[in-house]
Coordinates of C-alpha atoms (C1' of nucleotides) in Angstrom, one line a residue:
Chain J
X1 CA 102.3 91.8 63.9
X2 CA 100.5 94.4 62.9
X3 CA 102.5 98.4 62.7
X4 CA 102.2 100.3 66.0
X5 CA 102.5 103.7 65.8
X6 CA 105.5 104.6 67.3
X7 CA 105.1 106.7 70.8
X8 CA 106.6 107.3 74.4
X9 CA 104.2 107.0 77.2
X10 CA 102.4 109.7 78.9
X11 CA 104.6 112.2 80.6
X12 CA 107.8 111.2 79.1
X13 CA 110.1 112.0 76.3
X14 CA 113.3 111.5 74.3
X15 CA 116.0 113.4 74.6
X16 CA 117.9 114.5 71.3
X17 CA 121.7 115.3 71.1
X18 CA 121.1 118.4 71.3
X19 CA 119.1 118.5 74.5
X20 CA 121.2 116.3 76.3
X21 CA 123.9 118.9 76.2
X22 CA 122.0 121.2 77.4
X23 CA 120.9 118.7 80.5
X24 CA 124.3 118.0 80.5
X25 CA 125.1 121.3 81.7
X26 CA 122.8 121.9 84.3
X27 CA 123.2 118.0 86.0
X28 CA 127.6 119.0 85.9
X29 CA 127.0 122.6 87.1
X30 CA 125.1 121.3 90.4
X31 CA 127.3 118.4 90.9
X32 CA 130.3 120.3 90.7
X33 CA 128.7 122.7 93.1
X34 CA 127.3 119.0 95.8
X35 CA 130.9 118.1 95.3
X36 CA 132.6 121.3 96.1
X37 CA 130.9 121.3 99.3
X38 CA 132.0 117.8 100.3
X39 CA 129.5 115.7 99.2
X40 CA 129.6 112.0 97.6
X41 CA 127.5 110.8 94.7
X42 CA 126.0 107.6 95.1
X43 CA 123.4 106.0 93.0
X44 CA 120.4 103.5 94.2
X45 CA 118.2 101.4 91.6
X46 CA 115.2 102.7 89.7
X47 CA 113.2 99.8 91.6
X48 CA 112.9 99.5 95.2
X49 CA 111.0 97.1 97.4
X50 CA 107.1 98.4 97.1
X51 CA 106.6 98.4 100.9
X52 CA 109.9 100.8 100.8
X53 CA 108.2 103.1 99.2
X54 CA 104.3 102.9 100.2
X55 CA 102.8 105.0 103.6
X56 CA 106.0 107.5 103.0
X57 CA 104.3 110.2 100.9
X58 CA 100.9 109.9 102.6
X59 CA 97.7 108.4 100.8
X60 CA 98.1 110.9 98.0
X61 CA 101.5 110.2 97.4
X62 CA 100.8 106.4 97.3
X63 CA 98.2 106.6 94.9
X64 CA 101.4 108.3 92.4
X65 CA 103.5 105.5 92.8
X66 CA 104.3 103.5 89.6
X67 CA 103.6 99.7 90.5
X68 CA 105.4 97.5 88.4
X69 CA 103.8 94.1 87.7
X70 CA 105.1 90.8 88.9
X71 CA 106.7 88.8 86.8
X72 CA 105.0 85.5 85.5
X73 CA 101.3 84.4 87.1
X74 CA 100.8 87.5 88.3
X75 CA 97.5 86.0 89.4
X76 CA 98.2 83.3 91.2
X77 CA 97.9 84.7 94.8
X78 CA 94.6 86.2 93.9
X79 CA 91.3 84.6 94.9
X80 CA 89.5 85.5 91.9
X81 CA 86.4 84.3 93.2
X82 CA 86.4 86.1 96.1
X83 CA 83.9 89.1 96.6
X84 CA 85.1 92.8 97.9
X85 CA 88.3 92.6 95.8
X86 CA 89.9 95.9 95.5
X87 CA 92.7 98.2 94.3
X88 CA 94.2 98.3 97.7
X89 CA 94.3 94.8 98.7
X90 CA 95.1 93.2 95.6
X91 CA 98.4 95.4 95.0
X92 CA 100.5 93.9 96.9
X93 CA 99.8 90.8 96.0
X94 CA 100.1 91.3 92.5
X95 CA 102.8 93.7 92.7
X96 CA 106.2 93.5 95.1
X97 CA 108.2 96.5 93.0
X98 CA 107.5 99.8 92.2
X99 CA 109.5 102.6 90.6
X100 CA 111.1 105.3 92.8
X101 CA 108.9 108.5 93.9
X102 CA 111.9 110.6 94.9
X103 CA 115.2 110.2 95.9
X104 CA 115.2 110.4 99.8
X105 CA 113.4 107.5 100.7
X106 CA 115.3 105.7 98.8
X107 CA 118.6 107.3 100.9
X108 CA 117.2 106.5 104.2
X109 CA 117.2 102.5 103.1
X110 CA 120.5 103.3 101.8
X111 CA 121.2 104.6 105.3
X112 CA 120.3 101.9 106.9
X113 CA 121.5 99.2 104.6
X114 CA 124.8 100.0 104.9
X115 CA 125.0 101.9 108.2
X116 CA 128.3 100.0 109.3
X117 CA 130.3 101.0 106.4
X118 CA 129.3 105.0 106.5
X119 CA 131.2 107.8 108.7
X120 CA 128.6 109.7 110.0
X121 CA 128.2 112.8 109.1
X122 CA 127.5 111.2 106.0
X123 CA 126.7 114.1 102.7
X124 CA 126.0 112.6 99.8
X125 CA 124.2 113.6 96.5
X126 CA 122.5 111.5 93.8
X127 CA 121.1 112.7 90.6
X128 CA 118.7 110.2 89.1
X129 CA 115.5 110.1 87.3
X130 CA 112.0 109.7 89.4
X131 CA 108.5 108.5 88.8
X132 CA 105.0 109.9 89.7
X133 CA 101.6 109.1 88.0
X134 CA 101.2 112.2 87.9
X135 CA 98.8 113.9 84.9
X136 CA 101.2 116.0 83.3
X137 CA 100.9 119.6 82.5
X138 CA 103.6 122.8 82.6
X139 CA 107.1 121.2 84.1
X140 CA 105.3 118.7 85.7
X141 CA 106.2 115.1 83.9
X142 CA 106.0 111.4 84.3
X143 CA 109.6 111.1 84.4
X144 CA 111.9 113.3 86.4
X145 CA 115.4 114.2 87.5
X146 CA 116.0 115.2 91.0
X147 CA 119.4 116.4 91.9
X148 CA 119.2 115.9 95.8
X149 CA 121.8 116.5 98.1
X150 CA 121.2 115.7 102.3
X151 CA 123.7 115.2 105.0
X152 CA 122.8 112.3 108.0
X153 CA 123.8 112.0 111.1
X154 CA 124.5 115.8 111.9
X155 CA 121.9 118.2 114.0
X156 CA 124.0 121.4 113.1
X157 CA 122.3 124.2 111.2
X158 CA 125.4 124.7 109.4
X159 CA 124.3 122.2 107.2
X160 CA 121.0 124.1 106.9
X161 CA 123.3 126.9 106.2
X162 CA 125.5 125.5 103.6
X163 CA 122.4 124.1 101.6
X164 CA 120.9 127.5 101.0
X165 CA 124.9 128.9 99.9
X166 CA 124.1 125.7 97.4
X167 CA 121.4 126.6 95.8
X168 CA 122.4 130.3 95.6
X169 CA 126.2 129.4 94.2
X170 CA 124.3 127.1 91.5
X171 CA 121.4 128.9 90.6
X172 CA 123.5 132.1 89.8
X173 CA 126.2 129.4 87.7
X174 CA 123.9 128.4 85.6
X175 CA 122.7 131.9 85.0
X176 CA 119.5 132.6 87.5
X177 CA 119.4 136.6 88.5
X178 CA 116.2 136.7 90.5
X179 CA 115.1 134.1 92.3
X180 CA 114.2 133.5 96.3
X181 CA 115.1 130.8 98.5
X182 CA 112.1 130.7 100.8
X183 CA 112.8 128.9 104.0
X184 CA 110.5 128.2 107.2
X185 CA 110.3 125.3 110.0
X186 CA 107.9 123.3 110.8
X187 CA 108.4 123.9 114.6
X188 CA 107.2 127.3 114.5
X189 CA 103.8 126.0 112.3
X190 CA 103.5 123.8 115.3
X191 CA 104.0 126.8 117.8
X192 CA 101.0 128.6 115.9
X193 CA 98.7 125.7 115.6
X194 CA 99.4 125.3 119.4
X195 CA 98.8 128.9 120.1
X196 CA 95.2 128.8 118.5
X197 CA 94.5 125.1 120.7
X198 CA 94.8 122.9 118.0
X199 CA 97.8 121.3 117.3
X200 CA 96.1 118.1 115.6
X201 CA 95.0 120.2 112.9
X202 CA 98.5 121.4 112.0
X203 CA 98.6 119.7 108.5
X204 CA 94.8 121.2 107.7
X205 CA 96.6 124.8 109.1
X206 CA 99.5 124.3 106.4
X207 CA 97.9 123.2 103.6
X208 CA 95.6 125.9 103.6
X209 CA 97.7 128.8 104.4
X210 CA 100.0 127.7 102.2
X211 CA 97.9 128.8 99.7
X212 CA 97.7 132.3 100.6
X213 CA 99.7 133.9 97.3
X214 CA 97.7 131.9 95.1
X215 CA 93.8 131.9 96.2
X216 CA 94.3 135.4 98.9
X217 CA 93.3 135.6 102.3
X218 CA 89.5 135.4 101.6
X219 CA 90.4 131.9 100.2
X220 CA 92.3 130.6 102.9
X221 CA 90.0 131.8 105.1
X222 CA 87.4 129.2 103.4
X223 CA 89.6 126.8 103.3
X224 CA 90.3 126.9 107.0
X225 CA 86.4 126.8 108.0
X226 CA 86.1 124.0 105.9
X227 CA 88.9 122.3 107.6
X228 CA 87.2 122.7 111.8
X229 CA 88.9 126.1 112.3
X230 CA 86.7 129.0 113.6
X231 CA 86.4 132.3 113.2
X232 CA 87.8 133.0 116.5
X233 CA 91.1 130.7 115.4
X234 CA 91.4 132.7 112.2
X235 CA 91.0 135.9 113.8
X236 CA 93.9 134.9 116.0
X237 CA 96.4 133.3 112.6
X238 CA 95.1 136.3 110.5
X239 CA 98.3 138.6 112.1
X240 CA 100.6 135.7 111.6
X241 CA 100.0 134.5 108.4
X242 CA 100.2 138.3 106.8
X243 CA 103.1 139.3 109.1
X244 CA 105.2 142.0 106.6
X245 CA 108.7 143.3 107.0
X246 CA 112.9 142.0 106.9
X247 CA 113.5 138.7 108.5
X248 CA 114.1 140.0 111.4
X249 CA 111.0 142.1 111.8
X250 CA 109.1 139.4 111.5
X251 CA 110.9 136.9 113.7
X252 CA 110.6 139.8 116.5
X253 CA 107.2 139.7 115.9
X254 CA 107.0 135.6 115.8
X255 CA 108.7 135.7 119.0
X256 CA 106.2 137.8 121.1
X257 CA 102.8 135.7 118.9
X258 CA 104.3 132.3 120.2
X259 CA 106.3 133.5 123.1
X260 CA 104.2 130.5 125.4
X261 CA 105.1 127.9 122.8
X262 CA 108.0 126.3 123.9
X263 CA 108.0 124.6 120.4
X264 CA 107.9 127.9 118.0
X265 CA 110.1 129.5 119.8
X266 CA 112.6 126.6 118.8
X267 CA 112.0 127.2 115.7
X268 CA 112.8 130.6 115.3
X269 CA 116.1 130.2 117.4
X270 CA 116.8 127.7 114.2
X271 CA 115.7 130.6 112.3
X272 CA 118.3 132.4 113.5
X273 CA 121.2 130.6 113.7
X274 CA 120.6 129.4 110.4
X275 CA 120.8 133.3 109.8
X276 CA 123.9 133.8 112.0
X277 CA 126.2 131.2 110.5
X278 CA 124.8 132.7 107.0
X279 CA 126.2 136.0 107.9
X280 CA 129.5 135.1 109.0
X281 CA 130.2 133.1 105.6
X282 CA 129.5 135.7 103.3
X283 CA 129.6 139.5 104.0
X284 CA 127.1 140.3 100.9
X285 CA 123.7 141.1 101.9
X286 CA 122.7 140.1 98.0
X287 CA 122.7 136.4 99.2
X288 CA 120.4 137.9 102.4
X289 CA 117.7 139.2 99.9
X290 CA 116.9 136.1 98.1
X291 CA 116.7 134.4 102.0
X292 CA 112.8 135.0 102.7
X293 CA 111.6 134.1 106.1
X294 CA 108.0 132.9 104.8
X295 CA 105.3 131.3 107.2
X296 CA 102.9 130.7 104.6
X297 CA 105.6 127.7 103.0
X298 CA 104.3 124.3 103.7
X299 CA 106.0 121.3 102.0
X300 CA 106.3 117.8 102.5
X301 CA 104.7 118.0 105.9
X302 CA 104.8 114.1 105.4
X303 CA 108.2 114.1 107.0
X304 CA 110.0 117.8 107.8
X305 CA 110.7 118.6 111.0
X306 CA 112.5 121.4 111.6
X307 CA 114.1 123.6 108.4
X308 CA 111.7 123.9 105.7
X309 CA 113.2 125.1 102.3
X310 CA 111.3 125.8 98.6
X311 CA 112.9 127.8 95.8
X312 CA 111.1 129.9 92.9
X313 CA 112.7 131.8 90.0
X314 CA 111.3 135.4 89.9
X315 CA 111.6 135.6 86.1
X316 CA 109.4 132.9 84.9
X317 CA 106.1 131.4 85.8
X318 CA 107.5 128.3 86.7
X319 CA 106.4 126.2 89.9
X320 CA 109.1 125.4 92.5
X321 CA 112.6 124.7 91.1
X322 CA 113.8 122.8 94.5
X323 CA 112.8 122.2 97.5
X324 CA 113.9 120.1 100.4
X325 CA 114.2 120.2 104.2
X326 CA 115.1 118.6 107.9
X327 CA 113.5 115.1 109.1
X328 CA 114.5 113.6 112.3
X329 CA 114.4 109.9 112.7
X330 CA 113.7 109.4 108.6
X331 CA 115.6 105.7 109.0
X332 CA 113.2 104.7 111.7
X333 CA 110.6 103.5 109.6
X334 CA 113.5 100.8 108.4
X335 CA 113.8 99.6 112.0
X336 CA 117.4 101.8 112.8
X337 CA 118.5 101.3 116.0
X338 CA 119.7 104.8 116.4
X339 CA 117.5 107.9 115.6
X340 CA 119.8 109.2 112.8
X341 CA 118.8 112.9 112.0
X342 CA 119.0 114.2 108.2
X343 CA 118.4 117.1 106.4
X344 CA 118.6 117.9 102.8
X345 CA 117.7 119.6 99.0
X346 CA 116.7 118.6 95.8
X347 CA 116.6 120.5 92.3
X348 CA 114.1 120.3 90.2
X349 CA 116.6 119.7 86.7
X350 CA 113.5 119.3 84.2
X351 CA 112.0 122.5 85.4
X352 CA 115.4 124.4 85.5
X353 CA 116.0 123.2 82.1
X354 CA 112.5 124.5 80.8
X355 CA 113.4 128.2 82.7
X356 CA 117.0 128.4 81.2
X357 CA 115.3 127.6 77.6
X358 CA 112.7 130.0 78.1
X359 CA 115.2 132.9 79.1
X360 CA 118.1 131.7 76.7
X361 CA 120.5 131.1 79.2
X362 CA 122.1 127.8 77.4
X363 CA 126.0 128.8 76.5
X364 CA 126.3 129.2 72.5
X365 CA 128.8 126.6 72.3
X366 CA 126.6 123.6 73.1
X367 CA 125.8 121.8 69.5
X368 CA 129.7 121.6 68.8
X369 CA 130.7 118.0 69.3
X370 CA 133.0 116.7 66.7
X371 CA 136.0 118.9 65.9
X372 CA 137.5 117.7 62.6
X373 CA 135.8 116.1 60.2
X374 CA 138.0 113.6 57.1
X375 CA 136.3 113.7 53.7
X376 CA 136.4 110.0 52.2
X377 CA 137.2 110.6 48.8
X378 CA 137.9 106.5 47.9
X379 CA 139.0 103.5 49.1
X380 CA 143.0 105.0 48.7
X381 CA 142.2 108.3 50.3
X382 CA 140.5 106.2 53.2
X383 CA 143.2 103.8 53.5
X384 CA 145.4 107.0 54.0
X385 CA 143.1 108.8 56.3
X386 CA 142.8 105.7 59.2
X387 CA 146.1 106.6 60.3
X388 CA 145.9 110.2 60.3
X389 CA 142.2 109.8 62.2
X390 CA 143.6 107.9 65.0
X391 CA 146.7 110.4 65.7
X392 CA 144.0 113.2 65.8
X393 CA 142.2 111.4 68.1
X394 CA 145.6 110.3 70.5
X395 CA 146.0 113.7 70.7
X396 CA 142.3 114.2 72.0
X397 CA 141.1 115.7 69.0
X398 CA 137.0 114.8 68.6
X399 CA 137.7 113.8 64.5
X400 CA 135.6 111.2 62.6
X401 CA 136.0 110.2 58.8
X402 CA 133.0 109.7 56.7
X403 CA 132.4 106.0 56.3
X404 CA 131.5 106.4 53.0
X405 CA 132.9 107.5 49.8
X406 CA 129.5 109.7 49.0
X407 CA 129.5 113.3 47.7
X408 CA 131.9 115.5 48.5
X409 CA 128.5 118.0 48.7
X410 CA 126.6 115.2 50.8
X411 CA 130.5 115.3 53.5
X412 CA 130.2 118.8 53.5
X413 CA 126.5 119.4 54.1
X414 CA 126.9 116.4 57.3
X415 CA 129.7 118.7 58.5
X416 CA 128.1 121.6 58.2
X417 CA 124.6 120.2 59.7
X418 CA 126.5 118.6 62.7
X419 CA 127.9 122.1 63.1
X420 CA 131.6 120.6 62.8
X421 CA 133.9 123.3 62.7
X422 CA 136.9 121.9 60.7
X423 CA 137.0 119.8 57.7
X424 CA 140.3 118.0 56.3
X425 CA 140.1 117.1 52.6
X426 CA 142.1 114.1 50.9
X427 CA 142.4 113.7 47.4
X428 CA 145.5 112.3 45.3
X429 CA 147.3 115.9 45.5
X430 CA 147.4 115.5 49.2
X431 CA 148.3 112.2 49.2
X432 CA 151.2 112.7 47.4
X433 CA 152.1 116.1 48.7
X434 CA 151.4 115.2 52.4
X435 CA 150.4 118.7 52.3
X436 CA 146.5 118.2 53.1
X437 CA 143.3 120.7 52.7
X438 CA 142.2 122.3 56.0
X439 CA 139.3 124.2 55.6
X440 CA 137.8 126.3 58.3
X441 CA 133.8 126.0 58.0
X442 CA 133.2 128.8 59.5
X443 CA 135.4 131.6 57.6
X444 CA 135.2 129.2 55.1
X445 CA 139.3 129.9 54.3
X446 CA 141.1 126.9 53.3
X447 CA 145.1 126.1 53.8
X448 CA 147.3 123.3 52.9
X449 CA 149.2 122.4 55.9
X450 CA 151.0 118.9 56.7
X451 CA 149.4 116.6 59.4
X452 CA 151.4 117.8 62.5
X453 CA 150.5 121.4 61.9
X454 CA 146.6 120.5 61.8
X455 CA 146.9 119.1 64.5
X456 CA 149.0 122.0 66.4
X457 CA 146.5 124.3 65.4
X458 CA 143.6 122.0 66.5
X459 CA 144.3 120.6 69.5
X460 CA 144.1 124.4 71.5
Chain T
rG1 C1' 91.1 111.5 90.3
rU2 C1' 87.7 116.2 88.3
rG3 C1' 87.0 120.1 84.4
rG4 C1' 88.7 122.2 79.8
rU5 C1' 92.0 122.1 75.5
rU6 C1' 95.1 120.2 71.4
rU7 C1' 96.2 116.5 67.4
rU8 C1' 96.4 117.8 59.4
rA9 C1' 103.7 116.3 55.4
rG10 C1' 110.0 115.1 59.0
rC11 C1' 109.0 120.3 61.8
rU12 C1' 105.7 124.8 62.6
rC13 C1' 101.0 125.6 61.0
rA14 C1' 96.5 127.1 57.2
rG15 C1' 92.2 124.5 55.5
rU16 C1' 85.4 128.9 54.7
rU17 C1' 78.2 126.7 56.1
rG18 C1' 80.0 119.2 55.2
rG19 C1' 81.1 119.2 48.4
rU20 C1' 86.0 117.8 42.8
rU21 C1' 92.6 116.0 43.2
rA22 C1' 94.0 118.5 51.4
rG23 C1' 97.8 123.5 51.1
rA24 C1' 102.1 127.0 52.7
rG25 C1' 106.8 127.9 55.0
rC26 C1' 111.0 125.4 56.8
rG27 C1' 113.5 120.8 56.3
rC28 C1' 114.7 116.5 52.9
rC29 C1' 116.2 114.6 47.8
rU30 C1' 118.0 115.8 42.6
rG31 C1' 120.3 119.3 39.3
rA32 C1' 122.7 124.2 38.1
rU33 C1' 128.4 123.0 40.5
rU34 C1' 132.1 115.1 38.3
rG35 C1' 137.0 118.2 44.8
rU36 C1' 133.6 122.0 48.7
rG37 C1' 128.7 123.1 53.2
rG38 C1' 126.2 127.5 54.8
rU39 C1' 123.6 132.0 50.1
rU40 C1' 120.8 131.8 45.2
rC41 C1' 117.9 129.4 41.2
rA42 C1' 115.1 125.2 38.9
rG43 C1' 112.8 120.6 39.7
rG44 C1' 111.1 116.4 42.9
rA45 C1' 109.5 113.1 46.8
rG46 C1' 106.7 113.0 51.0
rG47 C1' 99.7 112.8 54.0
rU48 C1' 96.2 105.8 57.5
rC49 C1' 93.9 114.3 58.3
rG50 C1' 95.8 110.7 66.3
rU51 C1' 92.9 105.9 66.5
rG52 C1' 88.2 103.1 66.3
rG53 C1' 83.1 103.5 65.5
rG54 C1' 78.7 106.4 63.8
rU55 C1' 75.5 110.2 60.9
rU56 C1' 75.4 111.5 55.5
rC57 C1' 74.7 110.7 48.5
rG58 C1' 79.3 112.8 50.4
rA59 C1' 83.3 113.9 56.6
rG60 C1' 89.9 116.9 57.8
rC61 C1' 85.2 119.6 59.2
rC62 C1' 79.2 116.9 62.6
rC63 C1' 78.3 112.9 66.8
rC64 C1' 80.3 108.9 70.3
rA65 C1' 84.4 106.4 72.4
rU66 C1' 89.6 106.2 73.2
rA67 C1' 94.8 107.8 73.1
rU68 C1' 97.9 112.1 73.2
rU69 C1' 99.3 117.6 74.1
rC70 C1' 98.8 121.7 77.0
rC71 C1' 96.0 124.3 81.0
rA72 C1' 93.3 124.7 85.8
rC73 C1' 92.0 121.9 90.5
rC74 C1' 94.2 118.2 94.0
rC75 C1' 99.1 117.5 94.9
rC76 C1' 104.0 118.4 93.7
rA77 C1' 110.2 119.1 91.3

RNA sequence: GUGGUUUUAGCUCAGUUGGUUAGAGCGCCUGAUUGUGGUUCAGGAGGUCGUGGGUUCGAGCCCCAUAUUCCACCCCA
């Protein structure tokens, strides 16, 4: 076989020792945080059904879907003689798999699955990789981790609540100073697509005036005439989409635009009591600035249909760092019986890794792995050293021994590289003494202390 | 999917209008130091110049294709 040159596909890398403490950190510091407010961890394979997944992310999202090949004669339901073959209709006949797209689809078939064995309300988180044929470019990859958290079976906003106390309690953990949870619903885009007489074009509204902070109100109002609105619509959204002020200011303000739409208006009562319960669990106002009431915010139209949530650091040029929201009847598609409401949140772990990098907010402490490192002098000193290796290690000391006699210069540099902070030394004075070296690699002091008193001194 | 960009030693990068044997810093190995890393000094190894074609007497440099990196659009974590 001729040498390949070794490389990872498009959009996805290794992960070195190093990094995966540092992933570490951020996956434990958002668990800790699902967990603390009573959710359960589940997991769900990297493969589902193809048909699970396809029509749930709309035609875009479909085309981004990683296929995976079937097994065997892939072929052999193909007519290859047959004319007006195409992408579309020979997928699924040459593919039956494909690899998760996110992490809530995937729920929903939990859901239903195993509906008679869950206690509704049912929270639970999952933190797995995802997969989108994306092309790649800043903290956008291939492969993904989403750390998603959603609660089913429960129409209180309290949930809605607790999930934006979530992402505040984490964020600031893990070291975030400035950064806004932006939250909206869907029912009030619906009350302002109603208002201006065209509620079929909701999703053309959204995705254009979603754009506003990015391409400006000339640009959106481009976008909309391209998209069947007329002047006279825009002329009507232009006070809405650029409505200023507090929360509340604008929701007043929202109130009175869609006070005939029976729909916004629901969605600014969520508004609010997502607001009042906020308020009565913490009396700080610093969690109430980061809350930003924004119309403009758009996502996953696909499903949402009611909260809408999206979170951006302040301090880095980053693109949304989570992002989630409320979808009634998601399990419908996989024939529930029961309409079974869920709402939920997902953080973006690759991109939060790449904002904590670029703001060097990684604890110092991170390479340190192994605490004690044996020198392996010769075959005697080894001999002597298994013992004393596996009482460090009862006593839940990280120790290894060098599996090798090498250099003494070569031990030490592999210590010293692998930022171990301790080193024991065994030579025949030790041996016979029972008194062994202990050197302290950063100080660089070193003591000759028995066994028991190493490990007294380590073990803390 | 559209447009642009990147690729040279393990890593980060120089390399002139196309011209002899492709360089530096860091890292690695050896020694100064046969029981001591991180500092210092001396020496050394390491290159299909992303890949495949082409132009040329001659290509790291020019042309074509392709992969890859990063960026913008679409969309999204």
């Amino acid at each position: 076989m001729a040498n390949i040159r070794p490389s990872v596909p498009k959009g996805t890398r290794d992960f070195s020792p190093v990094e995966m403490v540092k992933r570490n950190y951020i996956f434990d510091t958002i668990k800790a945080v699902f967990r603390k407010y009573g959710y359960q961890e589940i997991q769900t394979p990297s493969m589902e059904n193809l048909e699970t997944l396809m029509g749930k992310y709309g035609d875009e999202g479909d085309k981004l879907i990683f296929k995976i090949l079937n097994s065997g004669d892939f072929l052999k339901d193909v007519n290859l003689g047959a004319t007006g073959l195409d992408a579309k209709s020979v997928t699924p006949k040459i593919s039956e798999k494909a690899l998760r797209y996110d992490l809530t689809v995937p729920f929903a078939r939990y859901v239903v699955m195993h509906h008679n064995e869950i206690s509704f309300p049912f929270k639970r988180f999952q933190v797995q990789p995802v997969w989108r044929a994306d092309r790649p470019q800043k903290g956008r990859y291939r492969e993904f981790y989403q750390c998603d958290a959603d609660v089913v079976g429960s129409e209180s906003l309290l949930n809605e609540a607790e999930f934006i106390l979530i992402y505040n309690e984490a964020l600031t953990k893990l070291g975030l100073k400035d950064f806004t949870i932006k939250i909206n619903n869907r029912k009030i885009l619906s009350g302002i697509a109603e208002i201006i007489g065209k509620p079929e074009l909701i999703v053309e509204m959204t995705v254009a005036i979603d754009k506003l902070d990015k391409i400006g109100l000339e640009g959106v109002t481009k976008e909309l005439l391209e998209r069947g609105f007329t002047p006279a619509d825009i002329d009507k959204l232009k006070p809405v989409i650029l409505l200023q002020g507090s929360n509340e200011e604008k929701l007043e303000s929202l109130k009175e635009v869609l006070s005939s739409s029976a729909t916004g208006l629901k969605g600014i009562e969520e508004i609010e009591s997502i607001f009042y319960y906020l308020k009565k669990l913490v009396s700080a106002d610093q969690l109430l600035t980061a809350v930003e009431l924004d119309i403009t915010l758009a996502r996953g139209l696909n499903y949402y249909t009611g909260a809408i949530f999206e979170v951006k650091t302040n301090e880095v040029a980053m693109g949304s760092i989570g992002g989630g929201g409320r979808y009634d009847d998601l399990t419908g598609v996989f024939g529930s019986r029961e309409k079974l409401t869920g709402v939920g949140i997902s953080f973006g772990a690759d991109r939060i890794y790449d904002v904590l990098e670029e703001l060097q907010l990684f604890p110092e402490n991170t390479a340190e792995t192994t605490k004690v490192l044996i020198t392996n002098f010769d075959p005697e000193a080894e001999v002597y050293a298994l013992p004393l290796l596996q009482q460090l290690r009862t006593k839940g000391i990280a120790a290894e021994l060098y599996p090798t006699a090498a250099k003494i210069k070569k031990q030490m540099s592999y210590a010293d590289n692998k930022q171990i902070p301790f080193v024991i030394l065994i030579g025949s004075d030790e041996m016979q003494s029972g008194q062994l070296t202990l050197k302290n690699m950063r100080s660089g002091e070193q003591e000759k202390l028995p066994i028991d008193q190493i490990i007294r001194k380590l073990v803390d």
